[in-house]
């Protein structure tokens, strides 16, 4: 398996693009024509070959450029990566999990040589070849969590489990949908979800927490979440809201297909062996309406979902302003034909 | 004066109730303004709370200092602002044991700030109580520059550090002891909604 890595940006001139292959494997989050919250959790690392679902930590054509964007964000705001003092062991757990998974899924891109605690890690796409002592942080240029998450796409929250809850006690968060690690660090599961509308009354979080606290080693799970973003911007943080917020006003009926992006989070859940912490990677995928609509089933479905979404959810996801334009644009792809259940593109005729 | 009844809000927004004595356990009692009366009420209900108790009081223009000083605590510290007695409070936290109880009373800003200090010192959240008295001024953190602004009573308000216009969220961090302030005119710079008093 060889991946051709894009040379692209996720800020300023926004040269990000999806190849036709990337569009076909996009994790489209809607399995039917309407959307409401649910605890839509399923077992991870099973899915059609070539999709983001059949590997532990997906590496795609955006890998090298996304890691470059992460480094810029981190340089401007080091508080995007934090780990409370009791979380270092969990950081080593995460490092081991990501390294061994990447080697198993992409043996041509990554190598891990282990002799007891003497480890050598080779990351060919990023040109890294480091030798270090496992569980000895002084032998790495960063703490273990920061070291490995600088080489993995998406955000990572590492949750401590105690007192009947999960606690957001460490994380690397540079491509988030408008939440602040620096504000939320140290919060429990209920506290950090407090601002989400409707879901509390539906007792979503209660059930999700019960599930997550029982995730077992070697049995990871996943769910998809989504929102909308103007421009292919990874760093839609509250910290920089005053910088990216004005871009929402640059959408017009003429450019909405190119500028309006569906932002999908592939969230996975992993029990870590030594610390008993829960790793919670949140991988972000971006595709604009034009590219998504090239798949007939997705064009039809996206129109129906966005058109019929409760106002409260559109508000929370921050696209109330541009929603009429989005629905109008998407309506051209909706001929009223039935769509098949499930998220994959192939089944329906154009 | 009674305790404040806040309107229903999101689940990270703290709620407060009347202080409950844990008797003669080691105690750190902190109050500002009319929170001083809440401590006097607590002491009236159970004087043993001061057997191994230290009081930290921010006067904020009130007269409770004299009574609190005479109430019989092991130590009494008073300041015009919390910052004036913060070092002494931190020293007391550093000496705290598993059994130490923290009693906080007064403004939400004081309770939040003192809670954050206690958590940072390793005090278990279950050992900390707060009783709200007085006004509803909030301690706000600017999510953009991270600066803290005390005594915020209006929404929106101006960040005292970076000058952005911020709206007052109910989202609260116990670790920071502060609510979150987010730029209110990010999407339309200069279009700031009319300023209102913060609601209960």
CSV table of C-alpha atoms in Angstrom, one decimal, chain A residues 57 94-104 110-112 119-121 132 140 147-148 151:
chain,number,residue,atom,x,y,z
A,57,UNK,CA,-5.3,4.8,13.3
A,94,UNK,CA,-0.7,5.6,24.1
A,95,UNK,CA,2.7,5.8,22.5
A,96,UNK,CA,3.0,2.0,22.5
A,97,UNK,CA,-0.6,1.6,21.2
A,98,UNK,CA,0.0,4.0,18.3
A,99,UNK,CA,3.4,2.7,17.4
A,100,UNK,CA,2.5,-1.0,17.3
A,101,UNK,CA,-0.8,-0.2,15.5
A,102,UNK,CA,0.9,1.9,12.8
A,103,UNK,CA,3.5,-0.8,12.2
A,104,UNK,CA,0.8,-3.5,11.9
A,110,UNK,CA,6.6,2.6,10.0
A,111,UNK,CA,9.1,0.4,11.8
A,112,UNK,CA,9.5,-0.4,15.5
A,119,UNK,CA,13.2,1.0,21.3
A,120,UNK,CA,13.9,2.3,17.9
A,121,UNK,CA,11.1,4.0,16.0
A,132,UNK,CA,14.8,5.8,23.2
A,140,UNK,CA,12.5,11.6,24.2
A,147,UNK,CA,5.9,12.8,21.1
A,148,UNK,CA,3.6,10.3,19.5
A,151,UNK,CA,3.0,12.0,14.6
